[in-house]
mmCIF file of C-alpha atoms and ligand atoms in Angstrom:
data_model
loop_
_atom_site.group_PDB
_atom_site.id
_atom_site.type_symbol
_atom_site.label_atom_id
_atom_site.label_comp_id
_atom_site.label_asym_id
_atom_site.label_seq_id
_atom_site.Cartn_x
_atom_site.Cartn_y
_atom_site.Cartn_z
ATOM 1 C CA MET F 1236 81.184 71.655 114.836
ATOM 2 C CA SER F 1237 81.846 75.089 113.079
ATOM 3 C CA PHE F 1238 79.429 77.637 111.602
ATOM 4 C CA SER F 1239 77.377 78.272 108.726
ATOM 5 C CA ILE F 1240 76.552 81.743 106.767
ATOM 6 C CA LEU F 1241 73.163 82.712 107.802
ATOM 7 C CA GLY F 1242 72.775 85.893 106.143
ATOM 8 C CA THR F 1243 74.628 89.030 104.332
ATOM 9 C CA GLY F 1244 74.267 92.587 103.506
ATOM 10 C CA LYS F 1245 76.356 95.320 102.328
ATOM 11 C CA ALA F 1246 76.287 99.456 102.790
ATOM 12 C CA VAL F 1247 78.622 101.715 100.620
ATOM 13 C CA PRO F 1248 78.028 105.343 100.370
ATOM 14 C CA GLU F 1249 75.612 106.796 97.473
ATOM 15 C CA TYR F 1250 78.204 109.316 95.863
ATOM 16 C CA VAL F 1251 79.826 107.620 93.202
ATOM 17 C CA LEU F 1252 83.499 109.248 91.844
ATOM 18 C CA THR F 1253 84.302 107.958 88.613
ATOM 19 C CA ASN F 1254 87.903 107.807 86.823
ATOM 20 C CA GLU F 1255 86.913 110.776 84.573
ATOM 21 C CA GLU F 1256 86.245 112.873 87.978
ATOM 22 C CA LEU F 1257 89.397 111.762 89.129
ATOM 23 C CA SER F 1258 91.203 112.930 86.334
ATOM 24 C CA THR F 1259 90.335 116.435 87.149
ATOM 25 C CA MET F 1260 91.740 116.157 90.498
ATOM 26 C CA VAL F 1261 94.986 114.215 90.116
ATOM 27 C CA GLU F 1262 96.841 113.996 86.622
ATOM 28 C CA THR F 1263 95.570 110.615 85.830
ATOM 29 C CA ASN F 1264 93.431 108.964 83.068
ATOM 30 C CA ASP F 1265 90.420 106.225 82.818
ATOM 31 C CA GLU F 1266 92.690 104.627 80.399
ATOM 32 C CA TRP F 1267 95.812 103.973 82.792
ATOM 33 C CA ILE F 1268 93.370 103.029 85.897
ATOM 34 C CA ARG F 1269 91.088 100.970 83.672
ATOM 35 C CA THR F 1270 93.950 99.343 82.446
ATOM 36 C CA ARG F 1271 96.167 99.112 85.536
ATOM 37 C CA THR F 1272 93.566 98.328 87.776
ATOM 38 C CA GLY F 1273 90.314 97.341 86.187
ATOM 39 C CA ILE F 1274 88.652 100.048 88.596
ATOM 40 C CA GLN F 1275 86.294 102.301 86.818
ATOM 41 C CA GLU F 1276 84.669 104.129 90.194
ATOM 42 C CA ARG F 1277 83.896 103.715 93.554
ATOM 43 C CA HIS F 1278 82.066 104.885 96.276
ATOM 44 C CA ILE F 1279 83.072 107.617 98.953
ATOM 45 C CA CYS F 1280 81.394 109.201 102.049
ATOM 46 C CA LYS F 1281 80.084 112.393 101.674
ATOM 47 C CA SER F 1282 77.085 112.810 104.242
ATOM 48 C CA GLU F 1283 77.310 109.245 105.276
ATOM 49 C CA THR F 1284 79.346 108.279 108.628
ATOM 50 C CA LEU F 1285 80.697 105.000 109.161
ATOM 51 C CA THR F 1286 78.717 104.337 111.671
ATOM 52 C CA GLU F 1287 75.661 104.822 109.523
ATOM 53 C CA LEU F 1288 76.948 102.039 106.884
ATOM 54 C CA THR F 1289 78.051 99.483 109.679
ATOM 55 C CA VAL F 1290 74.629 99.729 111.151
ATOM 56 C CA LYS F 1291 72.801 99.237 107.535
ATOM 57 C CA ALA F 1292 75.159 96.597 106.722
ATOM 58 C CA ALA F 1293 74.096 94.789 109.881
ATOM 59 C CA ASN F 1294 70.706 95.342 109.521
ATOM 60 C CA ALA F 1295 70.782 94.305 105.962
ATOM 61 C CA ALA F 1296 72.514 91.364 107.110
ATOM 62 C CA LEU F 1297 70.200 90.361 109.869
ATOM 63 C CA GLU F 1298 67.200 90.375 107.725
ATOM 64 C CA ASN F 1299 68.897 88.422 105.318
ATOM 65 C CA ALA F 1300 69.315 85.669 107.676
ATOM 66 C CA GLY F 1301 66.085 86.101 109.763
ATOM 67 C CA VAL F 1302 67.897 86.707 113.048
ATOM 68 C CA SER F 1303 66.945 89.330 115.494
ATOM 69 C CA PRO F 1304 69.552 91.515 117.173
ATOM 70 C CA GLU F 1305 68.422 89.720 120.329
ATOM 71 C CA GLN F 1306 69.240 86.570 119.608
ATOM 72 C CA LEU F 1307 73.292 87.761 118.804
ATOM 73 C CA ASP F 1308 75.454 86.376 121.145
ATOM 74 C CA LEU F 1309 78.822 88.356 119.459
ATOM 75 C CA ILE F 1310 79.360 91.274 117.631
ATOM 76 C CA ILE F 1311 83.134 91.328 115.782
ATOM 77 C CA CYS F 1312 83.842 94.405 114.072
ATOM 78 C CA SER F 1313 86.523 94.637 111.149
ATOM 79 C CA THR F 1314 88.112 97.546 110.656
ATOM 80 C CA MET F 1315 91.458 99.770 110.769
ATOM 81 C CA ARG F 1316 89.807 102.900 111.840
ATOM 82 C CA GLY F 1317 86.627 102.672 113.558
ATOM 83 C CA GLU F 1318 84.295 106.030 114.238
ATOM 84 C CA ASN F 1319 86.231 106.518 117.525
ATOM 85 C CA ILE F 1320 89.437 105.097 119.236
ATOM 86 C CA THR F 1321 86.909 104.039 121.805
ATOM 87 C CA PRO F 1322 84.546 102.571 122.152
ATOM 88 C CA SER F 1323 85.202 99.969 119.223
ATOM 89 C CA GLN F 1324 82.901 100.163 116.174
ATOM 90 C CA ALA F 1325 81.537 96.986 117.235
ATOM 91 C CA CYS F 1326 80.211 98.554 120.643
ATOM 92 C CA VAL F 1327 78.811 101.399 118.579
ATOM 93 C CA ILE F 1328 76.903 98.746 116.558
ATOM 94 C CA GLN F 1329 75.541 96.458 119.426
ATOM 95 C CA LYS F 1330 74.112 99.908 120.885
ATOM 96 C CA GLU F 1331 72.461 101.005 117.446
ATOM 97 C CA ILE F 1332 70.681 97.704 116.281
ATOM 98 C CA GLY F 1333 69.477 97.248 119.858
ATOM 99 C CA ALA F 1334 71.849 93.941 120.773
ATOM 100 C CA THR F 1335 73.121 93.325 124.105
ATOM 101 C CA CYS F 1336 76.094 90.738 123.474
ATOM 102 C CA PRO F 1337 79.870 91.000 124.020
ATOM 103 C CA ALA F 1338 81.574 93.112 120.946
ATOM 104 C CA PHE F 1339 84.945 94.155 119.988
ATOM 105 C CA ASP F 1340 87.042 95.298 116.551
ATOM 106 C CA VAL F 1341 89.910 93.213 115.089
ATOM 107 C CA ASN F 1342 92.084 95.472 112.629
ATOM 108 C CA ALA F 1343 93.773 92.957 110.206
ATOM 109 C CA ALA F 1344 93.661 95.508 107.354
ATOM 110 C CA CYS F 1345 92.132 94.282 104.034
ATOM 111 C CA SER F 1346 92.030 90.593 105.416
ATOM 112 C CA GLY F 1347 90.002 91.680 108.374
ATOM 113 C CA PHE F 1348 86.672 89.772 107.480
ATOM 114 C CA ILE F 1349 88.740 85.925 107.030
ATOM 115 C CA TYR F 1350 90.468 86.773 110.378
ATOM 116 C CA ALA F 1351 86.847 87.626 111.812
ATOM 117 C CA LEU F 1352 85.758 84.234 110.833
ATOM 118 C CA ASP F 1353 88.389 82.528 112.196
ATOM 119 C CA ILE F 1354 87.816 84.350 115.510
ATOM 120 C CA ALA F 1355 84.084 83.551 115.395
ATOM 121 C CA ASP F 1356 84.871 79.712 114.543
ATOM 122 C CA GLY F 1357 86.937 79.370 117.728
ATOM 123 C CA TYR F 1358 83.434 80.665 119.507
ATOM 124 C CA PHE F 1359 81.451 77.947 117.978
ATOM 125 C CA VAL F 1360 83.863 75.190 118.578
ATOM 126 C CA ARG F 1361 84.073 76.165 122.481
ATOM 127 C CA LYS F 1362 80.279 76.266 122.612
ATOM 128 C CA LYS F 1363 79.999 80.059 123.656
ATOM 129 C CA VAL F 1364 77.696 81.423 120.564
ATOM 130 C CA ARG F 1365 74.639 79.963 118.547
ATOM 131 C CA TYR F 1366 74.899 83.912 116.281
ATOM 132 C CA VAL F 1367 77.485 86.150 115.701
ATOM 133 C CA LEU F 1368 77.463 89.132 113.409
ATOM 134 C CA ILE F 1369 80.526 90.167 111.791
ATOM 135 C CA VAL F 1370 80.879 93.237 109.988
ATOM 136 C CA SER F 1371 83.396 94.406 107.959
ATOM 137 C CA MET F 1372 84.518 98.122 106.792
ATOM 138 C CA ASP F 1373 86.656 100.678 106.053
ATOM 139 C CA ASN F 1374 86.297 104.511 105.681
ATOM 140 C CA LEU F 1375 89.635 105.093 103.304
ATOM 141 C CA SER F 1376 88.784 108.267 101.798
ATOM 142 C CA ASN F 1377 89.631 109.874 104.992
ATOM 143 C CA ILE F 1378 92.804 108.317 105.079
ATOM 144 C CA ILE F 1379 94.285 108.622 101.721
ATOM 145 C CA ASP F 1380 96.425 111.322 100.393
ATOM 146 C CA TRP F 1381 94.220 113.138 97.455
ATOM 147 C CA LYS F 1382 97.352 114.566 95.984
ATOM 148 C CA ASP F 1383 99.003 110.843 95.496
ATOM 149 C CA ARG F 1384 97.822 109.620 92.189
ATOM 150 C CA ALA F 1385 99.270 106.237 92.614
ATOM 151 C CA THR F 1386 97.273 105.468 95.606
ATOM 152 C CA CYS F 1387 94.357 108.005 95.310
ATOM 153 C CA VAL F 1388 92.652 106.131 92.594
ATOM 154 C CA LEU F 1389 92.710 102.637 93.660
ATOM 155 C CA PHE F 1390 90.472 102.975 96.697
ATOM 156 C CA GLY F 1391 86.419 103.634 97.811
ATOM 157 C CA ASP F 1392 84.365 103.014 101.085
ATOM 158 C CA GLY F 1393 81.745 100.704 102.179
ATOM 159 C CA GLY F 1394 81.767 97.213 103.482
ATOM 160 C CA ALA F 1395 79.577 94.460 104.660
ATOM 161 C CA ALA F 1396 77.918 91.871 107.181
ATOM 162 C CA ALA F 1397 77.669 88.198 107.546
ATOM 163 C CA VAL F 1398 75.557 86.343 110.289
ATOM 164 C CA LEU F 1399 76.780 82.861 111.050
ATOM 165 C CA GLY F 1400 74.530 80.363 112.775
ATOM 166 C CA GLU F 1401 75.696 76.726 114.039
ATOM 167 C CA GLY F 1402 76.833 74.504 111.421
ATOM 168 C CA ASP F 1403 79.295 72.406 109.725
ATOM 169 C CA ASP F 1404 80.057 74.905 106.600
ATOM 170 C CA LEU F 1405 83.539 76.031 107.346
ATOM 171 C CA LEU F 1406 85.833 73.519 105.422
ATOM 172 C CA SER F 1407 89.387 75.104 106.143
ATOM 173 C CA ILE F 1408 90.669 78.701 107.448
ATOM 174 C CA ASN F 1409 94.509 80.190 107.385
ATOM 175 C CA LEU F 1410 95.600 83.395 108.458
ATOM 176 C CA THR F 1411 99.266 84.728 107.924
ATOM 177 C CA ALA F 1412 100.998 87.718 109.356
ATOM 178 C CA VAL F 1413 104.158 88.882 108.201
ATOM 179 C CA GLY F 1414 104.861 92.278 110.086
ATOM 180 C CA ASN F 1415 106.064 94.600 107.497
ATOM 181 C CA ASP F 1416 105.408 98.582 108.455
ATOM 182 C CA LYS F 1417 107.600 99.545 104.955
ATOM 183 C CA VAL F 1418 105.471 98.924 102.019
ATOM 184 C CA LEU F 1419 101.728 99.673 103.543
ATOM 185 C CA ARG F 1420 101.049 101.753 106.185
ATOM 186 C CA ILE F 1421 98.800 104.230 107.361
ATOM 187 C CA PRO F 1422 100.101 106.453 110.787
ATOM 188 C CA HIS F 1423 98.051 107.902 113.577
ATOM 189 C CA GLY F 1424 99.085 111.386 112.784
ATOM 190 C CA THR F 1425 98.043 112.871 115.835
ATOM 191 C CA ASN F 1426 99.686 113.184 119.368
ATOM 192 C CA SER F 1427 98.279 115.134 122.113
ATOM 193 C CA SER F 1428 101.148 114.913 124.569
ATOM 194 C CA PRO F 1429 103.472 117.689 125.294
ATOM 195 C CA PHE F 1430 106.004 115.264 126.589
ATOM 196 C CA TYR F 1431 106.174 113.406 123.508
ATOM 197 C CA GLU F 1432 109.671 114.062 121.149
ATOM 198 C CA HIS F 1433 109.005 112.334 117.869
ATOM 199 C CA ASP F 1434 107.741 114.461 114.731
ATOM 200 C CA GLU F 1435 103.863 114.110 114.017
ATOM 201 C CA GLU F 1436 103.206 112.593 110.490
ATOM 202 C CA ARG F 1437 100.355 113.114 108.420
ATOM 203 C CA ALA F 1438 97.841 110.371 108.556
ATOM 204 C CA VAL F 1439 97.409 109.145 105.184
ATOM 205 C CA LEU F 1440 98.433 105.886 103.344
ATOM 206 C CA HIS F 1441 101.643 104.967 102.152
ATOM 207 C CA MET F 1442 101.933 102.079 100.036
ATOM 208 C CA GLU F 1443 105.083 100.443 97.546
ATOM 209 C CA GLY F 1444 102.363 99.396 95.344
ATOM 210 C CA ASN F 1445 104.924 97.057 93.088
ATOM 211 C CA GLU F 1446 105.826 95.181 96.337
ATOM 212 C CA VAL F 1447 102.305 94.804 97.755
ATOM 213 C CA TYR F 1448 101.132 93.671 94.273
ATOM 214 C CA LYS F 1449 103.926 90.483 94.397
ATOM 215 C CA PHE F 1450 103.118 89.464 97.759
ATOM 216 C CA ALA F 1451 99.463 89.855 96.718
ATOM 217 C CA VAL F 1452 99.946 87.527 93.937
ATOM 218 C CA ASN F 1453 101.826 84.845 95.569
ATOM 219 C CA ALA F 1454 99.193 85.378 98.744
ATOM 220 C CA MET F 1455 96.235 84.765 96.329
ATOM 221 C CA ALA F 1456 97.622 81.647 95.000
ATOM 222 C CA THR F 1457 99.599 80.015 98.073
ATOM 223 C CA GLY F 1458 96.243 81.016 100.456
ATOM 224 C CA ILE F 1459 93.963 79.216 97.949
ATOM 225 C CA LYS F 1460 96.064 76.350 97.468
ATOM 226 C CA LYS F 1461 96.376 75.661 101.240
ATOM 227 C CA SER F 1462 92.742 75.813 102.024
ATOM 228 C CA VAL F 1463 91.359 73.965 98.849
ATOM 229 C CA ALA F 1464 93.941 71.278 100.449
ATOM 230 C CA ASP F 1465 93.140 71.377 103.996
ATOM 231 C CA ALA F 1466 89.659 71.285 103.399
ATOM 232 C CA GLY F 1467 90.168 67.962 101.376
ATOM 233 C CA LEU F 1468 89.344 68.968 97.965
ATOM 234 C CA GLU F 1469 90.489 69.336 94.736
ATOM 235 C CA MET F 1470 90.861 72.644 92.981
ATOM 236 C CA LYS F 1471 87.997 71.628 90.209
ATOM 237 C CA GLU F 1472 85.606 71.134 93.032
ATOM 238 C CA VAL F 1473 85.617 74.852 93.843
ATOM 239 C CA ASP F 1474 82.565 76.420 92.259
ATOM 240 C CA CYS F 1475 83.163 80.581 93.340
ATOM 241 C CA VAL F 1476 86.304 82.244 94.268
ATOM 242 C CA ILE F 1477 85.606 85.704 96.171
ATOM 243 C CA PRO F 1478 88.854 86.837 95.822
ATOM 244 C CA HIS F 1479 90.129 90.477 97.954
ATOM 245 C CA GLN F 1480 88.891 93.027 95.164
ATOM 246 C CA ALA F 1481 92.184 95.291 94.705
ATOM 247 C CA ASN F 1482 92.965 94.563 91.352
ATOM 248 C CA ILE F 1483 91.796 92.961 88.238
ATOM 249 C CA ARG F 1484 95.199 92.022 87.488
ATOM 250 C CA ILE F 1485 95.621 90.568 90.461
ATOM 251 C CA ILE F 1486 92.664 88.384 90.634
ATOM 252 C CA ASN F 1487 93.855 87.434 86.681
ATOM 253 C CA ALA F 1488 97.195 86.324 87.179
ATOM 254 C CA SER F 1489 95.649 84.202 90.652
ATOM 255 C CA ALA F 1490 93.339 82.622 88.200
ATOM 256 C CA LYS F 1491 95.980 81.607 85.625
ATOM 257 C CA ASN F 1492 98.496 80.574 88.747
ATOM 258 C CA LEU F 1493 95.575 78.304 90.470
ATOM 259 C CA ASP F 1494 94.665 77.287 87.094
ATOM 260 C CA ILE F 1495 91.045 77.813 87.928
ATOM 261 C CA PRO F 1496 88.356 79.434 85.116
ATOM 262 C CA LYS F 1497 88.367 83.491 85.190
ATOM 263 C CA GLU F 1498 84.578 82.904 85.343
ATOM 264 C CA LYS F 1499 84.741 81.353 88.812
ATOM 265 C CA PHE F 1500 86.094 84.368 90.294
ATOM 266 C CA PHE F 1501 83.359 86.442 91.398
ATOM 267 C CA CYS F 1502 84.698 90.335 90.669
ATOM 268 C CA ASN F 1503 83.364 93.899 91.473
ATOM 269 C CA VAL F 1504 86.628 95.871 91.784
ATOM 270 C CA MET F 1505 85.506 97.692 88.713
ATOM 271 C CA HIS F 1506 82.142 99.419 90.891
ATOM 272 C CA TYR F 1507 83.788 99.900 94.489
ATOM 273 C CA GLY F 1508 87.593 100.032 94.205
ATOM 274 C CA ASN F 1509 89.690 98.530 96.932
ATOM 275 C CA THR F 1510 87.266 98.763 100.049
ATOM 276 C CA SER F 1511 90.279 96.978 102.591
ATOM 277 C CA SER F 1512 87.966 94.913 104.578
ATOM 278 C CA GLY F 1513 84.477 95.290 103.171
ATOM 279 C CA SER F 1514 86.099 94.395 99.974
ATOM 280 C CA VAL F 1515 85.358 90.405 100.405
ATOM 281 C CA PRO F 1516 82.019 90.560 102.314
ATOM 282 C CA ILE F 1517 80.280 93.151 99.649
ATOM 283 C CA ALA F 1518 81.452 90.419 97.026
ATOM 284 C CA LEU F 1519 80.312 87.715 99.049
ATOM 285 C CA ASP F 1520 76.733 89.833 99.583
ATOM 286 C CA GLU F 1521 76.292 90.288 95.916
ATOM 287 C CA ALA F 1522 76.864 86.977 94.972
ATOM 288 C CA ASN F 1523 74.874 86.147 97.711
ATOM 289 C CA ARG F 1524 72.038 88.289 96.724
ATOM 290 C CA SER F 1525 72.356 87.852 92.706
ATOM 291 C CA GLY F 1526 71.779 84.555 92.779
ATOM 292 C CA VAL F 1527 75.556 83.501 91.499
ATOM 293 C CA LEU F 1528 76.062 81.279 94.745
ATOM 294 C CA LYS F 1529 73.789 78.094 94.980
ATOM 295 C CA LYS F 1530 73.269 75.945 97.872
ATOM 296 C CA GLY F 1531 76.083 73.518 98.307
ATOM 297 C CA ASP F 1532 78.815 75.551 96.562
ATOM 298 C CA ILE F 1533 82.137 75.261 97.697
ATOM 299 C CA ILE F 1534 83.403 78.711 97.636
ATOM 300 C CA ALA F 1535 87.211 79.475 98.387
ATOM 301 C CA MET F 1536 87.676 83.481 99.858
ATOM 302 C CA CYS F 1537 91.095 85.099 100.089
ATOM 303 C CA ALA F 1538 92.339 88.471 100.949
ATOM 304 C CA PHE F 1539 95.841 90.061 101.589
ATOM 305 C CA GLY F 1540 96.507 93.625 103.363
ATOM 306 C CA ALA F 1541 98.482 95.576 105.402
ATOM 307 C CA GLY F 1542 100.275 94.106 108.200
ATOM 308 C CA LEU F 1543 101.199 92.556 105.902
ATOM 309 C CA THR F 1544 98.477 89.788 106.590
ATOM 310 C CA THR F 1545 96.365 87.196 104.747
ATOM 311 C CA GLY F 1546 93.517 84.686 105.093
ATOM 312 C CA SER F 1547 91.932 82.011 102.882
ATOM 313 C CA CYS F 1548 89.104 79.720 103.572
ATOM 314 C CA VAL F 1549 86.693 77.318 101.911
ATOM 315 C CA ILE F 1550 83.261 77.232 102.858
ATOM 316 C CA ARG F 1551 80.211 75.380 102.081
ATOM 317 C CA TRP F 1552 77.457 77.828 100.715
ATOM 318 C CA ASN F 1553 74.100 76.693 102.645
ATOM 319 C CA LYS F 1554 71.603 79.291 101.315
ATOM 320 C CA GLY F 1555 69.134 79.494 98.244
ATOM 321 C CA GLU F 1556 68.291 77.448 95.497
ATOM 322 C CA GLU F 1557 69.710 74.095 95.074
ATOM 323 C CA LYS F 1558 72.171 73.514 92.259
HETATM 324 O O1 LIG K 1950 94.930 95.790 99.882
HETATM 325 C C1 LIG K 1950 96.092 95.674 99.339
HETATM 326 C C2 LIG K 1950 96.319 97.242 98.752
HETATM 327 N N1 LIG K 1950 97.299 97.308 97.888
HETATM 328 C C3 LIG K 1950 97.088 96.535 96.324
HETATM 329 O O2 LIG K 1950 96.203 95.863 96.457
HETATM 330 C C4 LIG K 1950 97.912 97.237 95.553
HETATM 331 C C5 LIG K 1950 98.941 96.522 94.906
HETATM 332 N N2 LIG K 1950 99.504 97.122 93.600
HETATM 333 C C6 LIG K 1950 98.678 97.206 92.460
HETATM 334 O O3 LIG K 1950 97.690 97.142 92.195
HETATM 335 C C7 LIG K 1950 99.752 98.233 91.712
HETATM 336 O O4 LIG K 1950 101.306 98.092 91.796
HETATM 337 C C8 LIG K 1950 99.388 99.630 91.086
HETATM 338 C C9 LIG K 1950 98.052 99.808 90.549
HETATM 339 C C10 LIG K 1950 99.369 100.333 92.585
HETATM 340 C C11 LIG K 1950 100.369 99.923 90.317
HETATM 341 O O5 LIG K 1950 100.578 99.809 88.703
HETATM 342 P P1 LIG K 1950 101.809 99.115 88.605
HETATM 343 O O6 LIG K 1950 101.641 98.636 86.984
HETATM 344 O O7 LIG K 1950 102.594 98.599 89.233
HETATM 345 O O8 LIG K 1950 102.296 100.601 87.894
HETATM 346 P P2 LIG K 1950 104.023 101.522 88.161
HETATM 347 O O9 LIG K 1950 103.549 101.840 89.841
HETATM 348 O O10 LIG K 1950 104.496 100.940 87.986
HETATM 349 O O11 LIG K 1950 103.412 102.747 88.034
HETATM 350 C C12 LIG K 1950 103.798 102.831 85.912
HETATM 351 C C13 LIG K 1950 103.751 104.208 85.549
HETATM 352 C C14 LIG K 1950 104.753 105.504 86.499
HETATM 353 O O12 LIG K 1950 105.283 106.105 85.335
HETATM 354 P P3 LIG K 1950 106.676 106.363 84.657
HETATM 355 O O13 LIG K 1950 107.600 105.727 86.144
HETATM 356 O O14 LIG K 1950 106.558 104.621 83.929
HETATM 357 O O15 LIG K 1950 106.797 107.206 84.157
HETATM 358 C C15 LIG K 1950 103.609 106.129 87.307
HETATM 359 O O16 LIG K 1950 104.159 107.237 87.883
HETATM 360 O O17 LIG K 1950 102.544 104.766 85.853
HETATM 361 C C16 LIG K 1950 102.387 106.075 86.850
HETATM 362 N N3 LIG K 1950 101.214 106.130 87.392
HETATM 363 C C17 LIG K 1950 100.022 106.553 86.917
HETATM 364 N N4 LIG K 1950 99.576 107.302 85.928
HETATM 365 C C18 LIG K 1950 98.729 107.643 85.955
HETATM 366 C C19 LIG K 1950 101.097 105.798 88.703
HETATM 367 N N5 LIG K 1950 99.715 106.041 89.014
HETATM 368 C C20 LIG K 1950 99.228 106.460 87.870
HETATM 369 C C21 LIG K 1950 98.308 107.123 88.067
HETATM 370 N N6 LIG K 1950 97.736 107.750 86.440
HETATM 371 N N7 LIG K 1950 96.876 107.027 88.803
#
């Protein structure tokens, strides 16, 4: 036994930051951002807190699944930085939605949602749970260097949640990690110890974009190929690919490498930018609610990110209209 996805829900902040507005903040322009990344706009937190958004996504997913908070046996939140160092964001969500189950966070950067699915699968296999809530969200706008045009144009805030129930719809899942704190890193930035002998670093994102790009294109092709093969399927049997929404060029290159028609890749990077661990589940929620996904569809999901981590999986969709 593995699980079925019973419902999804997303939450993004209201404020939309366009490429035009960004062009007034750093030396960039709409044409560069669109052609190099596909991004047109992204949502940025002004008044909203990460807690408000994670709770909103959680409640939307519970409603979509028809599951109540009291029924939950586990909450996993994937985030790089919760509202507090402790308690975990998952515990904050548990309190806010009125659940009583165990709750913890996982940090696998942009691959967080797929890491969380794999952890949840273990609980289902061990028959420890009937219903699990996963919330994947990052608030990158508060850890971006807004003076660095090479990175500040790429990211946005927001995320989404999924409710899992007993079922047999996870067909394969693969995680990888290659420890690397050079090409993509966000330091903590503060240290209150009067004894500590190292300099403090600013808590902002540092990235070697070209290195991550090469890693990403390879990771997407390798991950999806392996997960489709592990599921005992052929590439042509995949109905929909939900990729990490980092850059449309990475998605297009993956489609070419995998010989999957571009139309099968669900893309919303133009409206959200890269929301880190929120990226795959936001796309999954939009594909769910827009009716793109039909009952019985085979979905491949794949993400890559800091770590460097990757996650890929194949699931059968078990909601909505029949094909
Ligand atoms: O979730 C994982 C997170 N990270 C990623 O997925 C990032 C993966 N990498 C990428 O998506 C791409 O490497 C970027 C979008 C980050 C960069 O695209 P690129 O085509 O690799 O551009 P580049 O870094 O090679 O820069 C080309 C030029 C440079 O100018 P010169 O040296 O050729 O004169 C940059 O200084 O573009 C310049 N540039 C910009 N120009 C206008 C860099 N950023 C900007 C900007 N606006 N925002």
